[in-house]
Short mmCIF file of N, CA, C and O in Angstrom, two decimals:
data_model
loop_
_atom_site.label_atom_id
_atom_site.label_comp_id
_atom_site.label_asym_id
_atom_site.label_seq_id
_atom_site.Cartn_x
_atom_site.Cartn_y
_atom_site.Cartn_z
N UNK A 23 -106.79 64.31 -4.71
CA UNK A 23 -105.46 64.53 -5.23
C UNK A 23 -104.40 64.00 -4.26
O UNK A 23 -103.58 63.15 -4.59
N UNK A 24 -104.48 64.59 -2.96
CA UNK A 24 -103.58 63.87 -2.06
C UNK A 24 -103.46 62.49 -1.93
O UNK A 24 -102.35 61.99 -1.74
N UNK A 25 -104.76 61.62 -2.02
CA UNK A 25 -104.73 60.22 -1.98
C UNK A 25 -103.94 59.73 -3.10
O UNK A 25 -103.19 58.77 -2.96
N UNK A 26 -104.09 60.44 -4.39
CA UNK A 26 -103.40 59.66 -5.40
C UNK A 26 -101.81 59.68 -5.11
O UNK A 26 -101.18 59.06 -5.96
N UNK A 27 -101.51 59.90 -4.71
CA UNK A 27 -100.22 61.01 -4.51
C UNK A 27 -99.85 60.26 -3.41
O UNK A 27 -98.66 59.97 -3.33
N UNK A 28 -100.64 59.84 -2.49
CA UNK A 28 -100.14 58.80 -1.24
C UNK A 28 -100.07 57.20 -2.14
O UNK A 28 -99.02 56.56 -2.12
N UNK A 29 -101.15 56.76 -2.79
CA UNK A 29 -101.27 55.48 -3.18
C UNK A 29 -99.98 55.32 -4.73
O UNK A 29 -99.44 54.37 -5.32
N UNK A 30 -99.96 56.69 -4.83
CA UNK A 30 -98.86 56.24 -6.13
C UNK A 30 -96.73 56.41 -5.30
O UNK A 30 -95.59 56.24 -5.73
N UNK A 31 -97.27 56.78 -4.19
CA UNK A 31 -95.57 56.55 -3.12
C UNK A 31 -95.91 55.53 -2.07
O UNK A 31 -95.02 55.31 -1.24
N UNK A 32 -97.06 54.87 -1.97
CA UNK A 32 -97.38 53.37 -1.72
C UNK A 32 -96.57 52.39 -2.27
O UNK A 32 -95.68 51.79 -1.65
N UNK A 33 -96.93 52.19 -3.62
CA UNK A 33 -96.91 51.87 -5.00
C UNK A 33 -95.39 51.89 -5.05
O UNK A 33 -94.99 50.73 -4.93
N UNK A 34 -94.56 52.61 -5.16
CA UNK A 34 -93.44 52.83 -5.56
C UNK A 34 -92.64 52.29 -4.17
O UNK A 34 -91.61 51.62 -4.21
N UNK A 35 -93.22 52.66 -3.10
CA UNK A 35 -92.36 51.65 -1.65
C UNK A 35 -92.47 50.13 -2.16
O UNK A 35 -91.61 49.25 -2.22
N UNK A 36 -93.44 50.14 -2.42
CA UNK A 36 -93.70 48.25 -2.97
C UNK A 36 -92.96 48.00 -3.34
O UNK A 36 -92.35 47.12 -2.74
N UNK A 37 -92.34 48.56 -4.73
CA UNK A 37 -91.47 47.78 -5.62
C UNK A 37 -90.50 47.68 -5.51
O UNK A 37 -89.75 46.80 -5.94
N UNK A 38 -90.08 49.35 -4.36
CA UNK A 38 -88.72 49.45 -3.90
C UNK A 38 -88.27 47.72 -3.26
O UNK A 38 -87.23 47.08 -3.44
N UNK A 39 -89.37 47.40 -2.57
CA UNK A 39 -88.96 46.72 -1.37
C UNK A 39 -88.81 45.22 -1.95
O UNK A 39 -88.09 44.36 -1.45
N UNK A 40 -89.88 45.03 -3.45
CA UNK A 40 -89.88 43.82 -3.56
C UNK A 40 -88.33 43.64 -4.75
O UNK A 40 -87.92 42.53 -5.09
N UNK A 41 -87.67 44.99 -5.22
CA UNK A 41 -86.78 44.85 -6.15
C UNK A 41 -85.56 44.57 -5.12
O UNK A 41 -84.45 44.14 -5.44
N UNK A 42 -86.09 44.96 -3.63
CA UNK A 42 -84.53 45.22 -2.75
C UNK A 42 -84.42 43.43 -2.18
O UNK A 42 -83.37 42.86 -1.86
N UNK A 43 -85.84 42.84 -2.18
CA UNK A 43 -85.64 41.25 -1.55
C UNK A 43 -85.12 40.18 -2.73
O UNK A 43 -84.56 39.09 -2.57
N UNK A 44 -85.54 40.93 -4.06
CA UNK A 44 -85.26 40.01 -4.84
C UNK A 44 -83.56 40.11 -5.58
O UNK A 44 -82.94 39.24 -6.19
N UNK A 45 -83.37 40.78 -5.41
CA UNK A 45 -81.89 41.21 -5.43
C UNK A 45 -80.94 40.42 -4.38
O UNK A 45 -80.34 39.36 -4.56
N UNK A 46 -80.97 41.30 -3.19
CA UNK A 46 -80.34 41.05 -2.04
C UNK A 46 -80.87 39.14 -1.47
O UNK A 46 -80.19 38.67 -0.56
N UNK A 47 -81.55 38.62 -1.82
CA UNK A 47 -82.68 37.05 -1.38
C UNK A 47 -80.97 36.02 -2.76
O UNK A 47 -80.21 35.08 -2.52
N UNK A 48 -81.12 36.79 -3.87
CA UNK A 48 -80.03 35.75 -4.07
C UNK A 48 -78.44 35.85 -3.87
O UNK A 48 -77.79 34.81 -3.75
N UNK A 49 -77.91 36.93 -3.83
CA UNK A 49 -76.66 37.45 -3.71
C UNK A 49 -76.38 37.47 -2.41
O UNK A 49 -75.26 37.82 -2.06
N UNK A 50 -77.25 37.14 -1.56
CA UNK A 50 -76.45 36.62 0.22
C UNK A 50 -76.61 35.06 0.15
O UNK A 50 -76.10 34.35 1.02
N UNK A 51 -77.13 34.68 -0.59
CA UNK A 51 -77.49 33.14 -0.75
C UNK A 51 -75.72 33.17 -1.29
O UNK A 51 -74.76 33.11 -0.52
N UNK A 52 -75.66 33.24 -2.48
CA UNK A 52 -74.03 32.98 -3.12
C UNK A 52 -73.22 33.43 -2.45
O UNK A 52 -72.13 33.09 -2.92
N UNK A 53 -73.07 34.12 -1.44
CA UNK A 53 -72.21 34.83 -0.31
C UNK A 53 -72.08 34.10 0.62
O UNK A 53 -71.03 34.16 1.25
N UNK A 54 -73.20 33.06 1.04
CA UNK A 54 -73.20 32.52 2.50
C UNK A 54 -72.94 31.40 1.72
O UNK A 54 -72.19 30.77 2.47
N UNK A 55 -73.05 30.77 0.79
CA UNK A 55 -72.69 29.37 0.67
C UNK A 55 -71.91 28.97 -0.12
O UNK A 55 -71.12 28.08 0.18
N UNK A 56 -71.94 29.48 -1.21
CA UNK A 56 -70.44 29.56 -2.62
C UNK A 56 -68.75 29.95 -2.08
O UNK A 56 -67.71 29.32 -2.25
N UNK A 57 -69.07 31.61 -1.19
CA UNK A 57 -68.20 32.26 -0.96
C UNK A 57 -67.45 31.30 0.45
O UNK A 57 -66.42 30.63 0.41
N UNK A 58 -68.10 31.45 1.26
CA UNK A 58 -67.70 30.74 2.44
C UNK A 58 -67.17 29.46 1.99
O UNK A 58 -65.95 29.43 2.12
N UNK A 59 -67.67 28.41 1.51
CA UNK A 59 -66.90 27.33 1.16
C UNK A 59 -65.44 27.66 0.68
O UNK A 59 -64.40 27.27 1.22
N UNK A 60 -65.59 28.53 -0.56
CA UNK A 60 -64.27 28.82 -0.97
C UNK A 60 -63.45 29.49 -0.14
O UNK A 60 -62.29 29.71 -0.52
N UNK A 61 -63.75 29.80 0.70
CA UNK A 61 -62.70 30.55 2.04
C UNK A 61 -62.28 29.42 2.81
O UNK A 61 -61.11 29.31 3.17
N UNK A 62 -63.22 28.52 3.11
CA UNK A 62 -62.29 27.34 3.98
C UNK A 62 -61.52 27.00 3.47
O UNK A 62 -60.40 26.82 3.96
N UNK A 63 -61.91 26.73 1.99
CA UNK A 63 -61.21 25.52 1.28
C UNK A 63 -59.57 26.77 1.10
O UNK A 63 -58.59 26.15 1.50
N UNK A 64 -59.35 27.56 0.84
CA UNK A 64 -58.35 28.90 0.98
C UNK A 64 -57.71 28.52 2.15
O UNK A 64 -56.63 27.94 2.05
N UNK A 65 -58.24 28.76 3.36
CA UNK A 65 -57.86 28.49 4.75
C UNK A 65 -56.88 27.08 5.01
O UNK A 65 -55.79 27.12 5.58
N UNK A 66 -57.48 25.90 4.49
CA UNK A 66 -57.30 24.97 4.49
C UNK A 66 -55.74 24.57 3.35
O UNK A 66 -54.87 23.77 3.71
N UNK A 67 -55.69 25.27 2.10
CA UNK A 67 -54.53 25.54 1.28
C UNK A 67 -53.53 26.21 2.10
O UNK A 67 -52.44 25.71 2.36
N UNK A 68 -53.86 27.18 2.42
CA UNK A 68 -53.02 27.57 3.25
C UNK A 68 -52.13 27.01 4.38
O UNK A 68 -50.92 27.24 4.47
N UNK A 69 -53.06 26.02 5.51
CA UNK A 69 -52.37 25.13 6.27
C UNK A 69 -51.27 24.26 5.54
O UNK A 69 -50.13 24.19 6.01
N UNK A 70 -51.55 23.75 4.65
CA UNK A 70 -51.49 22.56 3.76
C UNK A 70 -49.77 23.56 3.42
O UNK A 70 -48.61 23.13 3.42
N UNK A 71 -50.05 24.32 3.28
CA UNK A 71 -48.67 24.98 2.30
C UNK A 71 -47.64 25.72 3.16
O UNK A 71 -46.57 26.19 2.77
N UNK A 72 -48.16 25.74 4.43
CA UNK A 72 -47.45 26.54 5.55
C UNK A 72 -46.55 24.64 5.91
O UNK A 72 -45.37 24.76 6.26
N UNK A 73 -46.96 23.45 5.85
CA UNK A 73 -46.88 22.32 6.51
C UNK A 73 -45.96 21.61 5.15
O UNK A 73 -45.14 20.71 5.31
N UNK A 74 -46.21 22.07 4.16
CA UNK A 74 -45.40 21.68 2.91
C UNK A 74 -43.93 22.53 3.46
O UNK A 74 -42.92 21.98 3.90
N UNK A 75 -44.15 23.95 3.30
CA UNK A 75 -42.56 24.30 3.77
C UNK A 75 -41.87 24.13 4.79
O UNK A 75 -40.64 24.24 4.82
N UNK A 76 -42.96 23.71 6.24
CA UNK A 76 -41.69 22.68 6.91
C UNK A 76 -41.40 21.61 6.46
O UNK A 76 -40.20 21.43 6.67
N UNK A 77 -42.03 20.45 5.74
CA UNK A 77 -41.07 19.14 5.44
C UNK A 77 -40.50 19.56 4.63
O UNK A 77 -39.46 18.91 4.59
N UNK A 78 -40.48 20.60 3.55
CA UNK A 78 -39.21 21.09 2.52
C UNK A 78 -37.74 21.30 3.66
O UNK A 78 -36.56 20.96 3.58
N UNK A 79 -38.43 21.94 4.53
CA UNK A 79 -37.16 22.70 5.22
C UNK A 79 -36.30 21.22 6.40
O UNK A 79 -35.13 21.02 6.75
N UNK A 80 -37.74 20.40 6.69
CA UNK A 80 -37.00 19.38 7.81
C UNK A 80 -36.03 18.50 6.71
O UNK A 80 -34.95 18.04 7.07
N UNK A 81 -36.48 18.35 5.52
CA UNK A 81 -35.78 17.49 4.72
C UNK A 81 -34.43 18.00 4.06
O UNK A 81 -33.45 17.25 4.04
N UNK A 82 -34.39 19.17 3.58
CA UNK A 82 -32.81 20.06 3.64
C UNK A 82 -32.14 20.02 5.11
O UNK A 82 -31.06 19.43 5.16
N UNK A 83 -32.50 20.42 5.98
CA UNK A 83 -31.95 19.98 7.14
C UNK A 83 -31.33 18.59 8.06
O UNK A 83 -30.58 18.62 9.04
N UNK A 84 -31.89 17.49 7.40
CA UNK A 84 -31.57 16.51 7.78
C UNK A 84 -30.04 16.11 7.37
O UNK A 84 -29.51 16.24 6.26
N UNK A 85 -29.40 15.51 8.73
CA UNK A 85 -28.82 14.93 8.44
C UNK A 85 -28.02 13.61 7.42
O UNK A 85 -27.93 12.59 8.11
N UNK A 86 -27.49 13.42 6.14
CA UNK A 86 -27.79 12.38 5.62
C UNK A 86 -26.84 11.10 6.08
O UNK A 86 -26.97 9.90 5.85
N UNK A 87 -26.00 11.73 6.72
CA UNK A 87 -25.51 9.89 7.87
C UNK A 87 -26.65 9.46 8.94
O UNK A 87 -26.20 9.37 10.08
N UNK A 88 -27.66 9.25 8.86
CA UNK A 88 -28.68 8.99 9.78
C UNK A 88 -29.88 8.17 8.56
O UNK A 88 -31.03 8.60 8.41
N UNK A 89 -29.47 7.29 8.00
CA UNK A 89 -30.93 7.00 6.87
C UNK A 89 -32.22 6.58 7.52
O UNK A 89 -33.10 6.14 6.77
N UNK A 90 -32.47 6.66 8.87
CA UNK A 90 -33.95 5.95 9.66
C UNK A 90 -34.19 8.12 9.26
O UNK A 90 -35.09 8.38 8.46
N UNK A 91 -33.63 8.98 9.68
CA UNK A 91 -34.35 9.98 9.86
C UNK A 91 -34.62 10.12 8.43
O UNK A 91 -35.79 10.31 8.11
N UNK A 92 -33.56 10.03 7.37
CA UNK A 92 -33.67 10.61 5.80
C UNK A 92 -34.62 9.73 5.33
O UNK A 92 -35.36 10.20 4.47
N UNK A 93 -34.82 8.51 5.68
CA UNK A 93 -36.51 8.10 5.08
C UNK A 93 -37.59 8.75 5.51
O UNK A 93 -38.51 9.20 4.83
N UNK A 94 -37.40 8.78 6.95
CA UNK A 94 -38.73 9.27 7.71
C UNK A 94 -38.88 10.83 7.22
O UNK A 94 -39.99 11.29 7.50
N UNK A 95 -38.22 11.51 6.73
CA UNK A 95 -38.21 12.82 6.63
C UNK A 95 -39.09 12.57 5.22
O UNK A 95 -40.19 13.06 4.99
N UNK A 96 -38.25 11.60 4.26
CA UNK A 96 -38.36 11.90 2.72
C UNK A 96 -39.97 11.33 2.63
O UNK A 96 -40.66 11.54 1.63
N UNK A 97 -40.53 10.47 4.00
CA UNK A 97 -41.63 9.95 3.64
C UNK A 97 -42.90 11.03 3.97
O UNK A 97 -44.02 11.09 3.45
N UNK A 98 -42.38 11.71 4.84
CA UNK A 98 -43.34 13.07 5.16
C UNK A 98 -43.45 13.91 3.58
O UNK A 98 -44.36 14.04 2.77
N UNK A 99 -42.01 14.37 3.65
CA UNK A 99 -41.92 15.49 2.66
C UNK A 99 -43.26 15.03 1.38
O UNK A 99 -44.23 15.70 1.00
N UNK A 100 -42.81 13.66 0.99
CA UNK A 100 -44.00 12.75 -0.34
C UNK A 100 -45.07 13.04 0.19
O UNK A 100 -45.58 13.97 -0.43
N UNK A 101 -45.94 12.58 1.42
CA UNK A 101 -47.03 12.42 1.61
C UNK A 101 -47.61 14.11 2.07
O UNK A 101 -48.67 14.34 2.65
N UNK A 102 -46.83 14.91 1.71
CA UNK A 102 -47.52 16.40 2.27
C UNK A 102 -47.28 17.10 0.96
O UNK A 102 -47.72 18.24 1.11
N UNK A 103 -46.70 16.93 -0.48
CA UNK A 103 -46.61 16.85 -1.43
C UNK A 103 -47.98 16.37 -2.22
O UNK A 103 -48.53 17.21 -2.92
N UNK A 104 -48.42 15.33 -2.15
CA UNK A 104 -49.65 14.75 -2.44
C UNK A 104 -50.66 15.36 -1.99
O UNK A 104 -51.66 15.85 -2.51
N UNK A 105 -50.12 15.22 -0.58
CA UNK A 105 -51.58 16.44 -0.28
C UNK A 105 -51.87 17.75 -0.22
O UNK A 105 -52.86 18.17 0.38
N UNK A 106 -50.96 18.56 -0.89
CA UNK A 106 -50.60 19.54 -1.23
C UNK A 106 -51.28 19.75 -2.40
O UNK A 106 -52.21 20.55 -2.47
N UNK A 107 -50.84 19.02 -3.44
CA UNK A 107 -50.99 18.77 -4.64
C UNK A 107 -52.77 18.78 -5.04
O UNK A 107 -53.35 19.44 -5.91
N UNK A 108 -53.39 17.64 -3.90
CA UNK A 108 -54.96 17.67 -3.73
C UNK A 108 -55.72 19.25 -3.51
O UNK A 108 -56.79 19.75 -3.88
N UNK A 109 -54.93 19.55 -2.97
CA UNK A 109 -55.92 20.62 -2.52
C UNK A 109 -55.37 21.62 -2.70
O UNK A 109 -55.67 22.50 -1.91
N UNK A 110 -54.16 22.04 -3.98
CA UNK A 110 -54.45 23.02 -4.58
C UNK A 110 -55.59 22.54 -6.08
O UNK A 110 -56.32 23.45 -6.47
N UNK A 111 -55.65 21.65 -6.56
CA UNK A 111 -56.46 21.16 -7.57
C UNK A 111 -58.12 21.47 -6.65
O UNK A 111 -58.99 21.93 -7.39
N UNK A 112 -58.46 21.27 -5.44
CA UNK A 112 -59.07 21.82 -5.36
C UNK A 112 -59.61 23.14 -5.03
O UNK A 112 -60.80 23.43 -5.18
N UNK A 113 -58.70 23.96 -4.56
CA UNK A 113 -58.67 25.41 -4.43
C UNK A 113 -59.04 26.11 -5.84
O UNK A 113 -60.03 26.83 -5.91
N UNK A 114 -58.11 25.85 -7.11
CA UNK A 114 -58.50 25.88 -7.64
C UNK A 114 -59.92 25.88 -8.81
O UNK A 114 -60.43 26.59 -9.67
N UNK A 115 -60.11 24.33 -8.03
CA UNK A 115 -61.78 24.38 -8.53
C UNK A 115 -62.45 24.97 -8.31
O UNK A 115 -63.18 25.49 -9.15
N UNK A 116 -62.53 25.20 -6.82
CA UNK A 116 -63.32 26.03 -5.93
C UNK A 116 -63.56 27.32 -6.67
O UNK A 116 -64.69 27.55 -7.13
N UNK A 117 -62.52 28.22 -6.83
CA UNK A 117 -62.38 29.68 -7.56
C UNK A 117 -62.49 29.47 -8.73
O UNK A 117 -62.81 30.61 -9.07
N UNK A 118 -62.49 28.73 -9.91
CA UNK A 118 -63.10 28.91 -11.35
C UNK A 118 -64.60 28.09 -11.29
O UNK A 118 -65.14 27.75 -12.35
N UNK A 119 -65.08 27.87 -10.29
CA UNK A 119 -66.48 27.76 -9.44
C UNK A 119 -67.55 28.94 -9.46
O UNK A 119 -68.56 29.25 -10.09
N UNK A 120 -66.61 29.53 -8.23
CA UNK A 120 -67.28 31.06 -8.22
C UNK A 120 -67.34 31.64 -9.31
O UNK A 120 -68.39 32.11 -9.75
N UNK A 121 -66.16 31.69 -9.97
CA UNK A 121 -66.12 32.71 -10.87
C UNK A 121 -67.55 32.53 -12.26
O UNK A 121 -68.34 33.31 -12.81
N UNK A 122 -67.27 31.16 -12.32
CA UNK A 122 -68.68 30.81 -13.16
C UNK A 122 -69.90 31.19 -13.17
O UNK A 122 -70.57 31.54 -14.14
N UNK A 123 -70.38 31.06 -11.51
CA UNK A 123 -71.62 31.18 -10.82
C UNK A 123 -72.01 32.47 -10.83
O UNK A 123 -73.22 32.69 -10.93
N UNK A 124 -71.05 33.62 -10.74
CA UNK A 124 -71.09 34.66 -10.19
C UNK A 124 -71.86 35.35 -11.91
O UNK A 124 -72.58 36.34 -12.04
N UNK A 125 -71.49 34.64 -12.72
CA UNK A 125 -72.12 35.67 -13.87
C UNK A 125 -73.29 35.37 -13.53
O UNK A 125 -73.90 36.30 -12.99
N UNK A 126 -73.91 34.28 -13.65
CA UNK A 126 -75.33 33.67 -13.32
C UNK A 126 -75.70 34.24 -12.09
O UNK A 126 -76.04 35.33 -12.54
N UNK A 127 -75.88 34.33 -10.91
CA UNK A 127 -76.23 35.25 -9.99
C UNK A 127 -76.16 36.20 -9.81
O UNK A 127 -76.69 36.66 -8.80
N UNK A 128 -75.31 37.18 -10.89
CA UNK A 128 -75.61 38.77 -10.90
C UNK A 128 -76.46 38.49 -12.20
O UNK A 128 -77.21 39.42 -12.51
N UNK A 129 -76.48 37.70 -12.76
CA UNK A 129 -77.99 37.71 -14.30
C UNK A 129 -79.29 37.29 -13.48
O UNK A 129 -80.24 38.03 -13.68
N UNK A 130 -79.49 36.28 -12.65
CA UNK A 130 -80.35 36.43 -11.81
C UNK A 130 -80.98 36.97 -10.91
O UNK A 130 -82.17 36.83 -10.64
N UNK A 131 -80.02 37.74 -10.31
CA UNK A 131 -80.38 38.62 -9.63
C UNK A 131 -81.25 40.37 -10.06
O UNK A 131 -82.09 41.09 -9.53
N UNK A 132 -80.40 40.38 -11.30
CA UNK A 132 -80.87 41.70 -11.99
C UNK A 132 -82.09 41.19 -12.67
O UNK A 132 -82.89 42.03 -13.09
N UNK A 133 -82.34 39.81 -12.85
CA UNK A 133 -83.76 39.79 -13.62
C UNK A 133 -85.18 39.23 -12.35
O UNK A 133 -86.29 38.80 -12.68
N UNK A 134 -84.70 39.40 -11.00
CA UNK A 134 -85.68 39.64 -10.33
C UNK A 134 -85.76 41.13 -10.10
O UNK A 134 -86.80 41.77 -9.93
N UNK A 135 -84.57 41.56 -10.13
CA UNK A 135 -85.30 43.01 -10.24
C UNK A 135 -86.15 43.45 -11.15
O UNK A 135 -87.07 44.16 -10.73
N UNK A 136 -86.08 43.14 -12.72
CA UNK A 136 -86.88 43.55 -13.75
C UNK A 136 -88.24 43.23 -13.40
O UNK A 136 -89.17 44.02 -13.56
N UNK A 137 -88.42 41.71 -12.75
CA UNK A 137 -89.45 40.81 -12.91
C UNK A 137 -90.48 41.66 -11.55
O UNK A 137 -91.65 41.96 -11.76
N UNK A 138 -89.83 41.93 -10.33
CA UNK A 138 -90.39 43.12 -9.71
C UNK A 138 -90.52 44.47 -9.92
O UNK A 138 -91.04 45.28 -9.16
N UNK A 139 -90.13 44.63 -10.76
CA UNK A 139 -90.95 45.86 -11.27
C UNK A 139 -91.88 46.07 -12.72
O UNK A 139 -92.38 47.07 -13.22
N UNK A 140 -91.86 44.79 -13.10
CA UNK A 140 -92.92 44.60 -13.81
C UNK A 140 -93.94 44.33 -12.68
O UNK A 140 -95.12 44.10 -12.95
#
């Protein structure tokens, strides 16, 4: 009686353990490589938009009897605009990315659990 009783909380550690790898085996996978990307690429918007509102601000500030600075200003302000522009289109992507993936890796994930405990 005791043996059964040991081999059937054997039994049940097993599945614990193989429902806890197959779970946790894909949802740090989409954490370490989905999530993190989209945080640089965040990080990186961010620079991008902190560097957009100084040429907004150097270009209101400029002098306009000076036209060598009011080009040089107006040519920043364009080219940090553009790239502004890039990489919110990709920030964007990035996050209706995740958001996609994320149904599929919590459906995957819950059907290694099923599949371990079958």
């Amino acid at each position: 009686m005791i043996q059964v009783v040991q081999d059937k909380i054997k039994l049940q550690n097993a599945v614990i353990d193989a429902s806890n790898k197959a779970v946790t085996k894909n949802l740090q996978r989409f954490v370490k490589e989905d999530v993190k990307q989209m945080k640089d690429t965040r990080g990186y918007f961010n620079k991008i938009s902190s560097d957009l509102d100084s040429a907004l601000y150097k270009n209101s500030c400029v002098s306009k009897s000076r036209p060598n600075e009011v080009e040089e200003v107006t040519n920043l302000l364009t080219a940090t605009q553009s790239c502004f522009r890039y990489t919110t289109l990709d920030y964007v992507y990035q996050i209706s990315m995740i958001q996609s993936k994320k149904r599929t890796e919590i459906l995957e994930a819950l059907l290694g659990y099923v599949d371990a405990h079958r």
